[in-house]
Amino acid sequence: MMKYLERQYSNLSRDLQKDKLEEILLRLKDVNFLDDETLKEVVQALQIEEGWSLAKVLAHLDMIDHDERT
């Protein structure tokens, strides 16, 4: 499922990826997963320190969001 989501997100424009990121972060914040600042630090660390693409970050956060909602 993760690879599928990553491929789907990689097909989006950078602006749409950023919009999706904000949507996912808002949902995670709403379920008290982590606070807003910490979520943004995690995203930044994954991209800078781990070298993840935004599509990969989105896929992973989307799966966490899905798990938190179910």
PDB file of N, CA and C in Angstrom:
ATOM      1  N   MET A   1       0.822  -1.194   0.000  1.00  0.00           N
ATOM      2  CA  MET A   1       0.000   0.000   0.000  1.00  0.00           C
ATOM      3  C   MET A   1       0.869   1.263   0.000  1.00  0.00           C
ATOM      4  N   MET A   2       1.981   1.199   0.730  1.00  0.00           N
ATOM      5  CA  MET A   2       2.853   2.360   0.840  1.00  0.00           C
ATOM      6  C   MET A   2       3.423   2.764  -0.523  1.00  0.00           C
ATOM      7  N   LYS A   3       3.887   1.790  -1.285  1.00  0.00           N
ATOM      8  CA  LYS A   3       4.450   2.078  -2.609  1.00  0.00           C
ATOM      9  C   LYS A   3       3.391   2.662  -3.539  1.00  0.00           C
ATOM     10  N   TYR A   4       2.171   2.127  -3.440  1.00  0.00           N
ATOM     11  CA  TYR A   4       1.069   2.647  -4.248  1.00  0.00           C
ATOM     12  C   TYR A   4       0.827   4.121  -3.934  1.00  0.00           C
ATOM     13  N   LEU A   5       0.730   4.442  -2.652  1.00  0.00           N
ATOM     14  CA  LEU A   5       0.490   5.826  -2.254  1.00  0.00           C
ATOM     15  C   LEU A   5       1.635   6.732  -2.693  1.00  0.00           C
ATOM     16  N   GLU A   6       2.848   6.241  -2.528  1.00  0.00           N
ATOM     17  CA  GLU A   6       4.004   7.047  -2.935  1.00  0.00           C
ATOM     18  C   GLU A   6       3.954   7.358  -4.429  1.00  0.00           C
ATOM     19  N   ARG A   7       3.602   6.369  -5.231  1.00  0.00           N
ATOM     20  CA  ARG A   7       3.488   6.601  -6.680  1.00  0.00           C
ATOM     21  C   ARG A   7       2.378   7.608  -6.983  1.00  0.00           C
ATOM     22  N   GLN A   8       1.252   7.473  -6.302  1.00  0.00           N
ATOM     23  CA  GLN A   8       0.129   8.390  -6.531  1.00  0.00           C
ATOM     24  C   GLN A   8       0.531   9.817  -6.178  1.00  0.00           C
ATOM     25  N   TYR A   9       1.183   9.981  -5.042  1.00  0.00           N
ATOM     26  CA  TYR A   9       1.597  11.322  -4.630  1.00  0.00           C
ATOM     27  C   TYR A   9       2.691  11.884  -5.531  1.00  0.00           C
ATOM     28  N   SER A  10       3.533  11.024  -6.067  1.00  0.00           N
ATOM     29  CA  SER A  10       4.597  11.515  -6.946  1.00  0.00           C
ATOM     30  C   SER A  10       4.037  12.035  -8.268  1.00  0.00           C
ATOM     31  N   ASN A  11       2.826  11.627  -8.625  1.00  0.00           N
ATOM     32  CA  ASN A  11       2.184  12.112  -9.853  1.00  0.00           C
ATOM     33  C   ASN A  11       1.563  13.496  -9.695  1.00  0.00           C
ATOM     34  N   LEU A  12       1.487  13.985  -8.463  1.00  0.00           N
ATOM     35  CA  LEU A  12       0.908  15.304  -8.212  1.00  0.00           C
ATOM     36  C   LEU A  12       1.966  16.388  -8.408  1.00  0.00           C
ATOM     37  N   SER A  13       1.512  17.572  -8.731  1.00  0.00           N
ATOM     38  CA  SER A  13       2.432  18.710  -8.810  1.00  0.00           C
ATOM     39  C   SER A  13       2.943  19.033  -7.409  1.00  0.00           C
ATOM     40  N   ARG A  14       4.016  19.772  -7.342  1.00  0.00           N
ATOM     41  CA  ARG A  14       4.598  20.148  -6.036  1.00  0.00           C
ATOM     42  C   ARG A  14       3.578  20.925  -5.199  1.00  0.00           C
ATOM     43  N   ASP A  15       2.817  21.808  -5.832  1.00  0.00           N
ATOM     44  CA  ASP A  15       1.806  22.577  -5.101  1.00  0.00           C
ATOM     45  C   ASP A  15       0.718  21.669  -4.538  1.00  0.00           C
ATOM     46  N   LEU A  16       0.266  20.702  -5.335  1.00  0.00           N
ATOM     47  CA  LEU A  16      -0.753  19.776  -4.842  1.00  0.00           C
ATOM     48  C   LEU A  16      -0.198  18.879  -3.735  1.00  0.00           C
ATOM     49  N   GLN A  17       1.067  18.510  -3.837  1.00  0.00           N
ATOM     50  CA  GLN A  17       1.692  17.728  -2.768  1.00  0.00           C
ATOM     51  C   GLN A  17       1.709  18.534  -1.468  1.00  0.00           C
ATOM     52  N   LYS A  18       2.036  19.797  -1.564  1.00  0.00           N
ATOM     53  CA  LYS A  18       2.055  20.663  -0.375  1.00  0.00           C
ATOM     54  C   LYS A  18       0.654  20.797   0.219  1.00  0.00           C
ATOM     55  N   ASP A  19      -0.352  20.922  -0.653  1.00  0.00           N
ATOM     56  CA  ASP A  19      -1.742  20.997  -0.179  1.00  0.00           C
ATOM     57  C   ASP A  19      -2.126  19.711   0.554  1.00  0.00           C
ATOM     58  N   LYS A  20      -1.762  18.567  -0.018  1.00  0.00           N
ATOM     59  CA  LYS A  20      -2.056  17.278   0.613  1.00  0.00           C
ATOM     60  C   LYS A  20      -1.339  17.152   1.951  1.00  0.00           C
ATOM     61  N   LEU A  21      -0.110  17.638   2.005  1.00  0.00           N
ATOM     62  CA  LEU A  21       0.641  17.597   3.250  1.00  0.00           C
ATOM     63  C   LEU A  21      -0.098  18.379   4.334  1.00  0.00           C
ATOM     64  N   GLU A  22      -0.555  19.565   4.003  1.00  0.00           N
ATOM     65  CA  GLU A  22      -1.291  20.376   4.975  1.00  0.00           C
ATOM     66  C   GLU A  22      -2.566  19.671   5.435  1.00  0.00           C
ATOM     67  N   GLU A  23      -3.272  19.026   4.510  1.00  0.00           N
ATOM     68  CA  GLU A  23      -4.498  18.294   4.865  1.00  0.00           C
ATOM     69  C   GLU A  23      -4.193  17.167   5.845  1.00  0.00           C
ATOM     70  N   ILE A  24      -3.153  16.402   5.545  1.00  0.00           N
ATOM     71  CA  ILE A  24      -2.795  15.265   6.391  1.00  0.00           C
ATOM     72  C   ILE A  24      -2.321  15.747   7.755  1.00  0.00           C
ATOM     73  N   LEU A  25      -1.498  16.788   7.777  1.00  0.00           N
ATOM     74  CA  LEU A  25      -1.007  17.318   9.056  1.00  0.00           C
ATOM     75  C   LEU A  25      -2.158  17.839   9.910  1.00  0.00           C
ATOM     76  N   LEU A  26      -3.123  18.460   9.286  1.00  0.00           N
ATOM     77  CA  LEU A  26      -4.292  18.957  10.014  1.00  0.00           C
ATOM     78  C   LEU A  26      -5.077  17.801  10.633  1.00  0.00           C
ATOM     79  N   ARG A  27      -5.274  16.732   9.868  1.00  0.00           N
ATOM     80  CA  ARG A  27      -6.002  15.577  10.403  1.00  0.00           C
ATOM     81  C   ARG A  27      -5.229  14.931  11.546  1.00  0.00           C
ATOM     82  N   LEU A  28      -3.909  14.813  11.401  1.00  0.00           N
ATOM     83  CA  LEU A  28      -3.104  14.224  12.471  1.00  0.00           C
ATOM     84  C   LEU A  28      -3.130  15.098  13.720  1.00  0.00           C
ATOM     85  N   LYS A  29      -3.092  16.381  13.523  1.00  0.00           N
ATOM     86  CA  LYS A  29      -3.169  17.316  14.649  1.00  0.00           C
ATOM     87  C   LYS A  29      -4.527  17.194  15.353  1.00  0.00           C
ATOM     88  N   ASP A  30      -5.579  17.020  14.564  1.00  0.00           N
ATOM     89  CA  ASP A  30      -6.933  16.905  15.127  1.00  0.00           C
ATOM     90  C   ASP A  30      -7.117  15.655  15.986  1.00  0.00           C
ATOM     91  N   VAL A  31      -6.363  14.599  15.698  1.00  0.00           N
ATOM     92  CA  VAL A  31      -6.474  13.379  16.512  1.00  0.00           C
ATOM     93  C   VAL A  31      -5.395  13.339  17.591  1.00  0.00           C
ATOM     94  N   ASN A  32      -4.747  14.499  17.803  1.00  0.00           N
ATOM     95  CA  ASN A  32      -3.716  14.638  18.839  1.00  0.00           C
ATOM     96  C   ASN A  32      -2.567  13.659  18.660  1.00  0.00           C
ATOM     97  N   PHE A  33      -2.186  13.411  17.406  1.00  0.00           N
ATOM     98  CA  PHE A  33      -1.049  12.537  17.143  1.00  0.00           C
ATOM     99  C   PHE A  33       0.224  13.208  17.634  1.00  0.00           C
ATOM    100  N   LEU A  34       0.500  14.394  17.160  1.00  0.00           N
ATOM    101  CA  LEU A  34       1.609  15.244  17.608  1.00  0.00           C
ATOM    102  C   LEU A  34       1.173  16.685  17.406  1.00  0.00           C
ATOM    103  N   ASP A  35       1.846  17.606  18.080  1.00  0.00           N
ATOM    104  CA  ASP A  35       1.493  19.007  17.867  1.00  0.00           C
ATOM    105  C   ASP A  35       2.031  19.470  16.508  1.00  0.00           C
ATOM    106  N   ASP A  36       1.529  20.599  16.067  1.00  0.00           N
ATOM    107  CA  ASP A  36       1.827  21.125  14.734  1.00  0.00           C
ATOM    108  C   ASP A  36       3.326  21.318  14.514  1.00  0.00           C
ATOM    109  N   GLU A  37       3.996  21.904  15.466  1.00  0.00           N
ATOM    110  CA  GLU A  37       5.433  22.171  15.325  1.00  0.00           C
ATOM    111  C   GLU A  37       6.228  20.874  15.205  1.00  0.00           C
ATOM    112  N   THR A  38       5.896  19.890  16.016  1.00  0.00           N
ATOM    113  CA  THR A  38       6.607  18.614  15.976  1.00  0.00           C
ATOM    114  C   THR A  38       6.364  17.899  14.657  1.00  0.00           C
ATOM    115  N   LEU A  39       5.131  17.925  14.172  1.00  0.00           N
ATOM    116  CA  LEU A  39       4.827  17.303  12.881  1.00  0.00           C
ATOM    117  C   LEU A  39       5.658  17.922  11.767  1.00  0.00           C
ATOM    118  N   LYS A  40       5.761  19.234  11.767  1.00  0.00           N
ATOM    119  CA  LYS A  40       6.543  19.910  10.730  1.00  0.00           C
ATOM    120  C   LYS A  40       8.028  19.584  10.857  1.00  0.00           C
ATOM    121  N   GLU A  41       8.518  19.445  12.092  1.00  0.00           N
ATOM    122  CA  GLU A  41       9.918  19.062  12.299  1.00  0.00           C
ATOM    123  C   GLU A  41      10.173  17.652  11.779  1.00  0.00           C
ATOM    124  N   VAL A  42       9.222  16.753  11.986  1.00  0.00           N
ATOM    125  CA  VAL A  42       9.350  15.377  11.497  1.00  0.00           C
ATOM    126  C   VAL A  42       9.425  15.373   9.977  1.00  0.00           C
ATOM    127  N   VAL A  43       8.538  16.111   9.330  1.00  0.00           N
ATOM    128  CA  VAL A  43       8.529  16.186   7.865  1.00  0.00           C
ATOM    129  C   VAL A  43       9.862  16.724   7.360  1.00  0.00           C
ATOM    130  N   GLN A  44      10.331  17.782   7.973  1.00  0.00           N
ATOM    131  CA  GLN A  44      11.597  18.390   7.559  1.00  0.00           C
ATOM    132  C   GLN A  44      12.765  17.420   7.763  1.00  0.00           C
ATOM    133  N   ALA A  45      12.781  16.726   8.891  1.00  0.00           N
ATOM    134  CA  ALA A  45      13.865  15.779   9.177  1.00  0.00           C
ATOM    135  C   ALA A  45      13.867  14.630   8.180  1.00  0.00           C
ATOM    136  N   LEU A  46      12.682  14.122   7.856  1.00  0.00           N
ATOM    137  CA  LEU A  46      12.610  13.023   6.896  1.00  0.00           C
ATOM    138  C   LEU A  46      13.141  13.447   5.535  1.00  0.00           C
ATOM    139  N   GLN A  47      12.827  14.659   5.140  1.00  0.00           N
ATOM    140  CA  GLN A  47      13.272  15.129   3.832  1.00  0.00           C
ATOM    141  C   GLN A  47      14.758  15.473   3.826  1.00  0.00           C
ATOM    142  N   ILE A  48      15.214  16.177   4.829  1.00  0.00           N
ATOM    143  CA  ILE A  48      16.599  16.656   4.832  1.00  0.00           C
ATOM    144  C   ILE A  48      17.564  15.575   5.316  1.00  0.00           C
ATOM    145  N   GLU A  49      17.281  14.997   6.465  1.00  0.00           N
ATOM    146  CA  GLU A  49      18.225  14.049   7.056  1.00  0.00           C
ATOM    147  C   GLU A  49      18.143  12.660   6.430  1.00  0.00           C
ATOM    148  N   GLU A  50      16.947  12.245   6.067  1.00  0.00           N
ATOM    149  CA  GLU A  50      16.772  10.903   5.508  1.00  0.00           C
ATOM    150  C   GLU A  50      16.729  10.894   3.982  1.00  0.00           C
ATOM    151  N   GLY A  51      16.573  12.080   3.392  1.00  0.00           N
ATOM    152  CA  GLY A  51      16.553  12.173   1.934  1.00  0.00           C
ATOM    153  C   GLY A  51      15.268  11.675   1.297  1.00  0.00           C
ATOM    154  N   TRP A  52      14.177  11.679   2.058  1.00  0.00           N
ATOM    155  CA  TRP A  52      12.899  11.220   1.518  1.00  0.00           C
ATOM    156  C   TRP A  52      12.300  12.277   0.599  1.00  0.00           C
ATOM    157  N   SER A  53      11.652  11.802  -0.445  1.00  0.00           N
ATOM    158  CA  SER A  53      10.891  12.709  -1.310  1.00  0.00           C
ATOM    159  C   SER A  53       9.617  13.122  -0.578  1.00  0.00           C
ATOM    160  N   LEU A  54       9.023  14.209  -1.014  1.00  0.00           N
ATOM    161  CA  LEU A  54       7.771  14.636  -0.402  1.00  0.00           C
ATOM    162  C   LEU A  54       6.694  13.577  -0.618  1.00  0.00           C
ATOM    163  N   ALA A  55       6.713  12.904  -1.757  1.00  0.00           N
ATOM    164  CA  ALA A  55       5.733  11.844  -2.027  1.00  0.00           C
ATOM    165  C   ALA A  55       5.860  10.708  -1.012  1.00  0.00           C
ATOM    166  N   LYS A  56       7.082  10.339  -0.668  1.00  0.00           N
ATOM    167  CA  LYS A  56       7.287   9.270   0.325  1.00  0.00           C
ATOM    168  C   LYS A  56       6.827   9.721   1.707  1.00  0.00           C
ATOM    169  N   VAL A  57       7.123  10.955   2.068  1.00  0.00           N
ATOM    170  CA  VAL A  57       6.661  11.498   3.350  1.00  0.00           C
ATOM    171  C   VAL A  57       5.137  11.477   3.398  1.00  0.00           C
ATOM    172  N   LEU A  58       4.508  11.933   2.316  1.00  0.00           N
ATOM    173  CA  LEU A  58       3.045  11.949   2.258  1.00  0.00           C
ATOM    174  C   LEU A  58       2.468  10.552   2.427  1.00  0.00           C
ATOM    175  N   ALA A  59       3.046   9.586   1.747  1.00  0.00           N
ATOM    176  CA  ALA A  59       2.548   8.214   1.841  1.00  0.00           C
ATOM    177  C   ALA A  59       2.626   7.700   3.275  1.00  0.00           C
ATOM    178  N   HIS A  60       3.732   7.938   3.934  1.00  0.00           N
ATOM    179  CA  HIS A  60       3.884   7.460   5.304  1.00  0.00           C
ATOM    180  C   HIS A  60       2.942   8.183   6.267  1.00  0.00           C
ATOM    181  N   LEU A  61       2.850   9.490   6.134  1.00  0.00           N
ATOM    182  CA  LEU A  61       1.941  10.228   7.009  1.00  0.00           C
ATOM    183  C   LEU A  61       0.492   9.860   6.751  1.00  0.00           C
ATOM    184  N   ASP A  62       0.161   9.612   5.499  1.00  0.00           N
ATOM    185  CA  ASP A  62      -1.202   9.207   5.158  1.00  0.00           C
ATOM    186  C   ASP A  62      -1.545   7.861   5.801  1.00  0.00           C
ATOM    187  N   MET A  63      -0.597   6.946   5.818  1.00  0.00           N
ATOM    188  CA  MET A  63      -0.833   5.659   6.470  1.00  0.00           C
ATOM    189  C   MET A  63      -0.996   5.829   7.982  1.00  0.00           C
ATOM    190  N   ILE A  64      -0.190   6.689   8.579  1.00  0.00           N
ATOM    191  CA  ILE A  64      -0.338   6.961  10.020  1.00  0.00           C
ATOM    192  C   ILE A  64      -1.711   7.570  10.274  1.00  0.00           C
ATOM    193  N   ASP A  65      -2.094   8.522   9.434  1.00  0.00           N
ATOM    194  CA  ASP A  65      -3.401   9.160   9.571  1.00  0.00           C
ATOM    195  C   ASP A  65      -4.518   8.126   9.470  1.00  0.00           C
ATOM    196  N   HIS A  66      -4.409   7.237   8.511  1.00  0.00           N
ATOM    197  CA  HIS A  66      -5.414   6.192   8.329  1.00  0.00           C
ATOM    198  C   HIS A  66      -5.482   5.295   9.573  1.00  0.00           C
ATOM    199  N   ASP A  67      -4.332   4.898  10.092  1.00  0.00           N
ATOM    200  CA  ASP A  67      -4.304   4.054  11.295  1.00  0.00           C
ATOM    201  C   ASP A  67      -4.919   4.772  12.491  1.00  0.00           C
ATOM    202  N   GLU A  68      -4.668   6.049  12.614  1.00  0.00           N
ATOM    203  CA  GLU A  68      -5.206   6.820  13.744  1.00  0.00           C
ATOM    204  C   GLU A  68      -6.727   6.959  13.664  1.00  0.00           C
ATOM    205  N   ARG A  69      -7.261   6.997  12.441  1.00  0.00           N
ATOM    206  CA  ARG A  69      -8.705   7.159  12.271  1.00  0.00           C
ATOM    207  C   ARG A  69      -9.477   5.862  12.353  1.00  0.00           C
ATOM    208  N   THR A  70      -8.790   4.724  12.262  1.00  0.00           N
ATOM    209  CA  THR A  70      -9.504   3.450  12.288  1.00  0.00           C
ATOM    210  C   THR A  70      -9.233   2.680  13.554  1.00  0.00           C
TER     211      THR A  70
END
